[in-house]
Structure formats: structure tokens, C-alpha cells
Amino acid sequence: MSEARTVGAVGYEGWRQKVEADLRGADVDKALAYRGLDDLGLRALEHESTAPTAGDPSGLPGVAPFTRGTRLPSKTAGHDAWKVALALDCRDARQARRHLRHDLGLGVGSLWLRLQAGRSGGIGIPDLDGFRALLDGVDLSILDVTLDTGDPRLGAALLAELVADPATLSGSLAADPIGAWVEGESPALDGAFDRLASAVRWCSEHAPDLRAGHHNAVLWHDKGASPTQELALTLAGAVETLRRLEARGVAPGQAATQMLSVFAVGRRTFLEIAKLRAWRWLLSKVLKAAGACDVAGRQRLAVAPGRIHLTRVDPWVNLLRATAQTFTAACAGADLIVTPRYDQLWRHDDIRSRRYSINLQHVLAQEAHLGRVVDPAGGSWALERMTTSLARSAWDLFRDYERSGGLVACLGSGRVHGDLRATVAERHRRLRKRLDPMIGVSFFPLIDEKRPSRSDRLVEGASDDPMTDSEPGDNRAGGFGVADVTDIRSALGDGAPLAAVAAAACAPDPSCRPIPDFRSAEGFEALRLAVDAAVEAGAERPRVLLAGLGSAQDSRARREFAAGFFSVGGLDARVEDGFGEARDLDGLSAAAEGTLAVVLCSTDERYGELVPAAAKALGGGPPVYVAGRPGPHAEAWADAGVDGYIYLGCDVLAVLEAVVSATGWLKGDGREGSTS
């Protein structure tokens, strides 16, 4: 047996020297720094000696400030560290029943339901009997239920009618007065908070495990907020909620136990883990200031799907995004996880996509054993710094909103709108320049993909089921005008329709201007789907010519770059090599026939002699682009007929739109395949 060797510990400086050697002497802090939308300057290599505070800044699991979660380590911890959930988002009640039974058969532990009740989206349930039919045979004493009806009193009344003892209920009623106000689903904040206060009092007395409201961060996530803005806006909303409930006789401690924090996570795993950990720290800080620190450990965190990073083109990549997001939520210690479906933007009747989303969670919990680990993210100094940096940045922004009068005042003045517009503009810039790449959309597209549906429209709660969707009911209802859950239960028992009881079906309040949603892939998808629709209608897929100047070796690198560049727009790249060497430049014009554009590809050294001649040979033909930056030749090449350039960091979408629109290919000019 060989003699055992003792390996000495490698300190921070040793790691740093190794990384610098691999980076060929580059500064580690600059080369591996991630600044992102919030410009936090997060570093990849951290150590206890570089930590922002002495010792472990996050404390211990289950202990204030709960950065590392509210669960205590246990030798008996099983695979159910979080509740597995999937949303029912179709409108047809019969289809919803089929999906519900399918999901329960696969081990879902939480139901997420949204009822129309006079609104445009959600399951069409006309009355109490319809709700009973939906949940017939479902044991609500062993399941969490998140029920969004627009009025938490109505949700509480519906659930209470289905059980013998409301104390056995657990879940939430999804009330979010500020979110509903922002989205135009609630006429006035005062009435919405009156309803929430009534539901909080009823739940506290009759169903303590049923939470009346949400601290809803998904709202801001889907508006394009940065992580710092998302945390600050959600925290400002939480404080506004505590204040308004206290004004209605609900103590902060009672209110805090009746709220569920609901977040969505993005594509940057470590940053999103830090965001969720920072939220628990921030909320604990607020509850301590409100005199409710004794209930801070009872806060619960759910992670639900956001739409911002879902895609319509190459939707199969959504499976990978969903996996990463679920992993992120598990590592951050979420108590409940709702996994997005890969076809969520296309249709709502695919049982396969539901099975994938549910089993994904089971695999991570049971086979990857994430369900057996308390705070999987603990011990990473890089994550600790990210958490601390995000928390401090969000706290500063939150205080700024407070100095300006609070969240409602900042929404009314347009301050929040301006902040989000600036962030969305930066997101657009990064997406168009592919600084924030999206696989299958702005990089590595699958041109001949088979999509879940041939429909070219976003499905917003609609079903492709052949059965007719249920009617939403009387949208003229402005609220039943009752004060508590008991009265609503009585009305439901008398057969009152949900739309007549719900208080949410009202005209929007004009005092809050709407904030548009943001989805990362929309710009690229609009072009790609238009091109694909024309091809499906019978047109030949548009082509670009990649003309290699000089030898094949000279042009290979930039040809490959250009092929990937134009495939993002659904264009077919055809390669012709050897111009200016084995082939005469005069042959370029014939080779370019029938193409939307010609891209000249070679090395910088060959460009100087060949680009002007090649551009002149193509004069009068399709637009001419050069793969690379022009440098000092911009003016001379433009005079020779070069129309533009493609390179790392250019506005990819602008170039693609210019190429497609230059020939009128999608503008109804009489060509086959026009999509006007």
C-alpha cells in the first residue's frame, strides 16, 4: 500500500495566484467581476478575509435574521423540505379538473388556483357548486391551497365551505392590494385593504395556517425590475401593507403571520439565490422595527413562475430554464416551489409538460437530495458577499422610496415608472447586443424546431381544449357589499354567483398609470416568428450569402460567427468560399442572386485589399455587410458600397430587422410568403 500523502491547505492567496496564472496575469477582480443591472461589482473569488463583516454574516439556519432560512436542521429531515406545486391556469373547468387529478397523482403537495370571479383570467367557476365539483374528492386537510379570487374573503368562504373544520386549511388567499391596483384589477386601495384586513382577522381566528395575502415580488420581476429594485419595491409594499392593516386594527405581528412572500427567479443562479436570502434578512429587519420580531421566524417564501425569461421560440430550452430556477429556489430555502412549464406561452392542455415540471422537482428533492439539506448555499463567501451587497443596495433604495412618501406615493408620482423604464431600457440594450444571451433565441437557434403549437399567438389563460370555456359571469359586479367571510358564506350557500360576490371586477383606478410587462425574448421572437410564418405559408426561407474572401482558412472563423448571427432571425446562411483567390470577385454578383444580403468574411489583413473590390462587384445587388469592425476604413468602404458591419457587441436585432425589411420581404410587396 502506498504511503498516504498529506496535502497542505491552500489559502486565499494561493487560490488567487492560481486563478491569475490561468488568466495569464489579468486582474482577477476585474476579469471575473459581475456588475449586472445593479452595478454591484460582485466578484467570483471571495474568502473570509474579504468578507464585508467579521465572522459568518448570515448566522445559522432557523435563527434570526433568517438569511439561511427558517427551517432548523433535523436528523429526520425528509424529501419534503418544500411543497411541490404547479399552477392550474386554464379557463375551462372540466380541463382544470383533469389537470388537477393528473397533478395530484404525481405527488403535488400544493394547488395554485386562480378563479375568474368576474375577471378576464382564471378558471371559469360560476358558483359554489362549481367549486365543489372542481375539488371533488380532494382532501384539503393534507394539501396547501393558494386560491386567488380577487377578494380574499371570497377565497376563505369557498375553502371553508369544503371542509368540516377551517382550522385544517393551509395555504394562502393571494391577496395583493398594491399589485391589483397597479395591474388595474382593483378600483381603490382603501377598499382592497379593508377586504384584506377582514380576511386576516378571519384567518387568524378560524384558519391560522391559511395566509390571507402575498408580498408579491413576481409583479415587479415581470415588469423588468433589477434584483435590487425587486427587493426594494417588494419591501416597500410590505411596509405599506403593515401600516395600512395596522390602521385597520390589525397588529403588525398578526399581519406578518398572515402574509406569504412570493418571488420569481431569473437566469443567474447565484445572484438569484442571494436575492432570496437577502429578502429574508430585509423582512426580518422590518419586522423587528415594527415590534414583530417574535414572528419573523414564521415567514414563508414561495417561488412562482415569472414570464420574463420564458420563450416562444425553441420553447424546449424552457425545460433547462425551469430546472435552473427550481434548483435556485431549493438552494435558497424556498418553502414552496411552483415550476414553470416549457409550453406555458403556447398552450394549456399538454399533460406531458405538466409531468415534466412536477417530476423535475421530485428529481431535485429525492435524487439530488436537495430536500435533505438545510441551506445548500451556506458556506460560500461569494454568495455571502452577493447577499450582503444586494441587501444593502435594496435597503438604501427602499429608504429612498420611504423618504419620498412610500411606495404608493412613488407609484402615483411616476417615480417607480421612471426607475423601471431605465432598467428595461438597459435590459433591451444588453439583449440586442447579446451581452445577456438567451439560448435558442439570440444564440444557437434551432431553425427547424417543432413547437408545441402552430398557433402564433400568446395564450393568455385561454384553452385549446375543444370544449367551450366557461363564461366568466357578470362583469358588472362591483362587490357584494358585505363585511366578513361569514356573510359571503351565507350568500354562496344561497346560490349567489361568484362574479356577483367578488369585489375585484371593477373599473381600474386611474390614479396609478399601468406599468407594462417585459419579456426578454419578445424583440427577437417577433422577427423570427414572422419569418417562420411566411415560410410555413409556402415561401422559401430567406437566405444570406456568406462570401469568404481569400482562402477557406482565412474566412472560417467569421463565417461561423456570421452563420450563427443570421440564424437568430430565422435566415438560412449559404457559404461560398475562395473569392479573390481561387474564384474571381466578379462571380460574387451571380452567387448573391436571390439572397437578402451578402456578408463578406475574412481576416482583417485580407479585408484591406478585397472588401472595396468585392463591394463594387456587388453594386446594385443586395445589401453588403462585413463581418468585423471597419476600423479606419469605414468611410472608404461605405463609398465602395458597404452597408453595415456585424461584430461582437453590435445591435444584432437592428441588423436583422434592417436586412429583412430592406427588400420588403415581410411587407406585402407581392412576393410569395409576405405576412402583411
PDB file of C-alpha atoms in Angstrom, residues 97-256:
ATOM      1  CA  ARG A  97     -60.371  19.049 -13.147  1.00  0.00           C
ATOM      2  CA  ARG A  98     -58.444  16.688 -15.443  1.00  0.00           C
ATOM      3  CA  HIS A  99     -55.197  18.551 -14.830  1.00  0.00           C
ATOM      4  CA  LEU A 100     -55.787  18.671 -11.087  1.00  0.00           C
ATOM      5  CA  ARG A 101     -56.254  14.914 -10.814  1.00  0.00           C
ATOM      6  CA  HIS A 102     -53.232  14.296 -13.009  1.00  0.00           C
ATOM      7  CA  ASP A 103     -51.066  16.592 -10.873  1.00  0.00           C
ATOM      8  CA  LEU A 104     -52.201  15.050  -7.595  1.00  0.00           C
ATOM      9  CA  GLY A 105     -51.373  11.613  -8.951  1.00  0.00           C
ATOM     10  CA  LEU A 106     -47.784  12.752  -9.478  1.00  0.00           C
ATOM     11  CA  GLY A 107     -47.317  13.936  -5.895  1.00  0.00           C
ATOM     12  CA  VAL A 108     -48.179  17.634  -5.980  1.00  0.00           C
ATOM     13  CA  GLY A 109     -48.453  18.932  -2.423  1.00  0.00           C
ATOM     14  CA  SER A 110     -49.877  22.376  -3.168  1.00  0.00           C
ATOM     15  CA  LEU A 111     -52.611  23.585  -5.508  1.00  0.00           C
ATOM     16  CA  TRP A 112     -52.365  27.017  -7.144  1.00  0.00           C
ATOM     17  CA  LEU A 113     -55.749  28.132  -8.437  1.00  0.00           C
ATOM     18  CA  ARG A 114     -56.967  31.384  -9.946  1.00  0.00           C
ATOM     19  CA  LEU A 115     -60.718  31.798 -10.431  1.00  0.00           C
ATOM     20  CA  GLN A 116     -62.281  34.229 -12.870  1.00  0.00           C
ATOM     21  CA  ALA A 117     -64.947  35.525 -10.475  1.00  0.00           C
ATOM     22  CA  GLY A 118     -65.750  38.398 -12.802  1.00  0.00           C
ATOM     23  CA  ARG A 119     -62.186  38.829 -14.116  1.00  0.00           C
ATOM     24  CA  SER A 120     -60.727  38.051 -17.523  1.00  0.00           C
ATOM     25  CA  GLY A 121     -58.331  35.296 -16.441  1.00  0.00           C
ATOM     26  CA  GLY A 122     -58.628  32.147 -14.380  1.00  0.00           C
ATOM     27  CA  ILE A 123     -60.818  29.064 -14.163  1.00  0.00           C
ATOM     28  CA  GLY A 124     -64.432  29.695 -15.072  1.00  0.00           C
ATOM     29  CA  ILE A 125     -66.315  28.617 -11.933  1.00  0.00           C
ATOM     30  CA  PRO A 126     -69.857  30.025 -11.795  1.00  0.00           C
ATOM     31  CA  ASP A 127     -70.783  29.330  -8.180  1.00  0.00           C
ATOM     32  CA  LEU A 128     -70.118  27.287  -5.040  1.00  0.00           C
ATOM     33  CA  ASP A 129     -71.374  24.081  -6.644  1.00  0.00           C
ATOM     34  CA  GLY A 130     -68.907  24.540  -9.487  1.00  0.00           C
ATOM     35  CA  PHE A 131     -66.079  24.993  -6.978  1.00  0.00           C
ATOM     36  CA  ARG A 132     -67.168  21.849  -5.131  1.00  0.00           C
ATOM     37  CA  ALA A 133     -67.127  19.952  -8.424  1.00  0.00           C
ATOM     38  CA  LEU A 134     -63.627  21.208  -9.200  1.00  0.00           C
ATOM     39  CA  LEU A 135     -62.210  19.933  -5.898  1.00  0.00           C
ATOM     40  CA  ASP A 136     -64.445  16.902  -5.539  1.00  0.00           C
ATOM     41  CA  GLY A 137     -62.523  14.120  -3.809  1.00  0.00           C
ATOM     42  CA  VAL A 138     -59.566  16.354  -2.885  1.00  0.00           C
ATOM     43  CA  ASP A 139     -58.536  16.180   0.774  1.00  0.00           C
ATOM     44  CA  LEU A 140     -57.772  19.793   1.660  1.00  0.00           C
ATOM     45  CA  SER A 141     -56.531  18.803   5.116  1.00  0.00           C
ATOM     46  CA  ILE A 142     -53.307  17.379   3.616  1.00  0.00           C
ATOM     47  CA  LEU A 143     -52.757  19.907   0.816  1.00  0.00           C
ATOM     48  CA  ASP A 144     -51.777  23.542   0.660  1.00  0.00           C
ATOM     49  CA  VAL A 145     -54.127  25.611  -1.487  1.00  0.00           C
ATOM     50  CA  THR A 146     -53.299  29.002  -2.940  1.00  0.00           C
ATOM     51  CA  LEU A 147     -56.618  30.406  -4.119  1.00  0.00           C
ATOM     52  CA  ASP A 148     -56.766  33.725  -5.977  1.00  0.00           C
ATOM     53  CA  THR A 149     -60.310  35.037  -6.402  1.00  0.00           C
ATOM     54  CA  GLY A 150     -59.576  38.763  -6.349  1.00  0.00           C
ATOM     55  CA  ASP A 151     -61.200  39.032  -2.905  1.00  0.00           C
ATOM     56  CA  PRO A 152     -59.565  37.083  -0.044  1.00  0.00           C
ATOM     57  CA  ARG A 153     -62.878  36.959   1.838  1.00  0.00           C
ATOM     58  CA  LEU A 154     -64.435  35.087  -1.078  1.00  0.00           C
ATOM     59  CA  GLY A 155     -61.489  32.678  -1.203  1.00  0.00           C
ATOM     60  CA  ALA A 156     -61.764  32.000   2.519  1.00  0.00           C
ATOM     61  CA  ALA A 157     -65.509  31.438   2.234  1.00  0.00           C
ATOM     62  CA  LEU A 158     -65.132  28.979  -0.645  1.00  0.00           C
ATOM     63  CA  LEU A 159     -62.495  26.903   1.131  1.00  0.00           C
ATOM     64  CA  ALA A 160     -64.383  26.969   4.437  1.00  0.00           C
ATOM     65  CA  GLU A 161     -67.450  25.535   2.707  1.00  0.00           C
ATOM     66  CA  LEU A 162     -65.454  22.485   1.612  1.00  0.00           C
ATOM     67  CA  VAL A 163     -64.110  21.377   5.000  1.00  0.00           C
ATOM     68  CA  ALA A 164     -65.674  20.466   8.321  1.00  0.00           C
ATOM     69  CA  ASP A 165     -63.131  22.489  10.286  1.00  0.00           C
ATOM     70  CA  PRO A 166     -61.458  25.561   8.694  1.00  0.00           C
ATOM     71  CA  ALA A 167     -58.557  25.131  11.142  1.00  0.00           C
ATOM     72  CA  THR A 168     -57.351  22.250   8.957  1.00  0.00           C
ATOM     73  CA  LEU A 169     -56.850  24.570   5.968  1.00  0.00           C
ATOM     74  CA  SER A 170     -53.378  25.685   4.919  1.00  0.00           C
ATOM     75  CA  GLY A 171     -52.124  27.772   2.037  1.00  0.00           C
ATOM     76  CA  SER A 172     -52.919  31.346   1.047  1.00  0.00           C
ATOM     77  CA  LEU A 173     -55.628  33.550  -0.427  1.00  0.00           C
ATOM     78  CA  ALA A 174     -53.207  35.514  -2.636  1.00  0.00           C
ATOM     79  CA  ALA A 175     -54.490  38.992  -1.739  1.00  0.00           C
ATOM     80  CA  ASP A 176     -52.160  41.684  -3.064  1.00  0.00           C
ATOM     81  CA  PRO A 177     -53.901  45.080  -2.880  1.00  0.00           C
ATOM     82  CA  ILE A 178     -50.999  47.096  -4.289  1.00  0.00           C
ATOM     83  CA  GLY A 179     -50.357  44.615  -7.079  1.00  0.00           C
ATOM     84  CA  ALA A 180     -54.040  44.543  -8.054  1.00  0.00           C
ATOM     85  CA  TRP A 181     -54.068  48.351  -8.001  1.00  0.00           C
ATOM     86  CA  VAL A 182     -51.009  48.530 -10.263  1.00  0.00           C
ATOM     87  CA  GLU A 183     -52.486  45.969 -12.684  1.00  0.00           C
ATOM     88  CA  GLY A 184     -55.867  47.730 -12.803  1.00  0.00           C
ATOM     89  CA  GLU A 185     -57.743  44.871 -11.124  1.00  0.00           C
ATOM     90  CA  SER A 186     -58.809  46.898  -8.075  1.00  0.00           C
ATOM     91  CA  PRO A 187     -60.656  50.234  -8.094  1.00  0.00           C
ATOM     92  CA  ALA A 188     -59.133  51.698  -4.957  1.00  0.00           C
ATOM     93  CA  LEU A 189     -56.568  50.751  -2.358  1.00  0.00           C
ATOM     94  CA  ASP A 190     -58.739  51.584   0.643  1.00  0.00           C
ATOM     95  CA  GLY A 191     -61.403  49.059  -0.274  1.00  0.00           C
ATOM     96  CA  ALA A 192     -58.825  46.406  -1.113  1.00  0.00           C
ATOM     97  CA  PHE A 193     -57.107  46.818   2.243  1.00  0.00           C
ATOM     98  CA  ASP A 194     -60.474  46.712   4.005  1.00  0.00           C
ATOM     99  CA  ARG A 195     -61.108  43.335   2.427  1.00  0.00           C
ATOM    100  CA  LEU A 196     -57.614  42.107   3.292  1.00  0.00           C
ATOM    101  CA  ALA A 197     -57.995  43.210   6.934  1.00  0.00           C
ATOM    102  CA  SER A 198     -61.292  41.334   7.178  1.00  0.00           C
ATOM    103  CA  ALA A 199     -59.685  38.190   5.738  1.00  0.00           C
ATOM    104  CA  VAL A 200     -56.679  38.486   8.063  1.00  0.00           C
ATOM    105  CA  ARG A 201     -58.927  38.642  11.116  1.00  0.00           C
ATOM    106  CA  TRP A 202     -60.993  35.663   9.972  1.00  0.00           C
ATOM    107  CA  CYS A 203     -57.950  33.533   9.102  1.00  0.00           C
ATOM    108  CA  SER A 204     -56.218  34.389  12.382  1.00  0.00           C
ATOM    109  CA  GLU A 205     -59.267  33.219  14.316  1.00  0.00           C
ATOM    110  CA  HIS A 206     -60.511  30.284  12.234  1.00  0.00           C
ATOM    111  CA  ALA A 207     -57.683  29.113   9.920  1.00  0.00           C
ATOM    112  CA  PRO A 208     -54.277  30.214  11.289  1.00  0.00           C
ATOM    113  CA  ASP A 209     -52.333  28.243   8.649  1.00  0.00           C
ATOM    114  CA  LEU A 210     -54.221  29.927   5.820  1.00  0.00           C
ATOM    115  CA  ARG A 211     -52.426  33.149   4.920  1.00  0.00           C
ATOM    116  CA  ALA A 212     -54.594  35.945   3.620  1.00  0.00           C
ATOM    117  CA  GLY A 213     -52.139  37.905   1.499  1.00  0.00           C
ATOM    118  CA  HIS A 214     -48.951  37.972  -0.543  1.00  0.00           C
ATOM    119  CA  HIS A 215     -45.823  40.083  -0.542  1.00  0.00           C
ATOM    120  CA  ASN A 216     -45.790  39.797  -4.316  1.00  0.00           C
ATOM    121  CA  ALA A 217     -42.362  40.258  -5.899  1.00  0.00           C
ATOM    122  CA  VAL A 218     -43.404  38.485  -9.123  1.00  0.00           C
ATOM    123  CA  LEU A 219     -45.251  41.682 -10.052  1.00  0.00           C
ATOM    124  CA  TRP A 220     -42.013  43.688 -10.190  1.00  0.00           C
ATOM    125  CA  HIS A 221     -39.991  40.818 -11.645  1.00  0.00           C
ATOM    126  CA  ASP A 222     -42.281  40.717 -14.682  1.00  0.00           C
ATOM    127  CA  LYS A 223     -42.071  44.494 -15.070  1.00  0.00           C
ATOM    128  CA  GLY A 224     -38.330  44.110 -15.701  1.00  0.00           C
ATOM    129  CA  ALA A 225     -37.056  45.280 -12.309  1.00  0.00           C
ATOM    130  CA  SER A 226     -33.447  44.587 -11.372  1.00  0.00           C
ATOM    131  CA  PRO A 227     -32.807  42.388  -8.297  1.00  0.00           C
ATOM    132  CA  THR A 228     -32.206  45.470  -6.140  1.00  0.00           C
ATOM    133  CA  GLN A 229     -35.388  47.148  -7.388  1.00  0.00           C
ATOM    134  CA  GLU A 230     -37.358  43.943  -6.953  1.00  0.00           C
ATOM    135  CA  LEU A 231     -36.299  43.641  -3.321  1.00  0.00           C
ATOM    136  CA  ALA A 232     -36.792  47.338  -2.538  1.00  0.00           C
ATOM    137  CA  LEU A 233     -40.221  47.581  -4.183  1.00  0.00           C
ATOM    138  CA  THR A 234     -41.460  44.398  -2.517  1.00  0.00           C
ATOM    139  CA  LEU A 235     -40.164  45.584   0.852  1.00  0.00           C
ATOM    140  CA  ALA A 236     -41.807  48.974   0.360  1.00  0.00           C
ATOM    141  CA  GLY A 237     -45.058  47.161  -0.446  1.00  0.00           C
ATOM    142  CA  ALA A 238     -44.710  45.020   2.685  1.00  0.00           C
ATOM    143  CA  VAL A 239     -44.246  48.102   4.856  1.00  0.00           C
ATOM    144  CA  GLU A 240     -47.209  49.821   3.194  1.00  0.00           C
ATOM    145  CA  THR A 241     -49.315  46.718   3.883  1.00  0.00           C
ATOM    146  CA  LEU A 242     -48.296  46.557   7.559  1.00  0.00           C
ATOM    147  CA  ARG A 243     -49.089  50.248   8.036  1.00  0.00           C
ATOM    148  CA  ARG A 244     -52.489  50.118   6.349  1.00  0.00           C
ATOM    149  CA  LEU A 245     -53.505  46.957   8.169  1.00  0.00           C
ATOM    150  CA  GLU A 246     -52.404  48.474  11.489  1.00  0.00           C
ATOM    151  CA  ALA A 247     -54.606  51.469  10.726  1.00  0.00           C
ATOM    152  CA  ARG A 248     -57.472  48.967  10.415  1.00  0.00           C
ATOM    153  CA  GLY A 249     -56.813  47.421  13.785  1.00  0.00           C
ATOM    154  CA  VAL A 250     -54.530  44.563  12.709  1.00  0.00           C
ATOM    155  CA  ALA A 251     -51.309  44.450  14.732  1.00  0.00           C
ATOM    156  CA  PRO A 252     -48.024  44.084  12.772  1.00  0.00           C
ATOM    157  CA  GLY A 253     -47.335  40.687  14.344  1.00  0.00           C
ATOM    158  CA  GLN A 254     -50.753  39.370  13.333  1.00  0.00           C
ATOM    159  CA  ALA A 255     -50.425  40.827   9.840  1.00  0.00           C
ATOM    160  CA  ALA A 256     -46.919  39.404   9.370  1.00  0.00           C
TER     161      ALA A 256
END
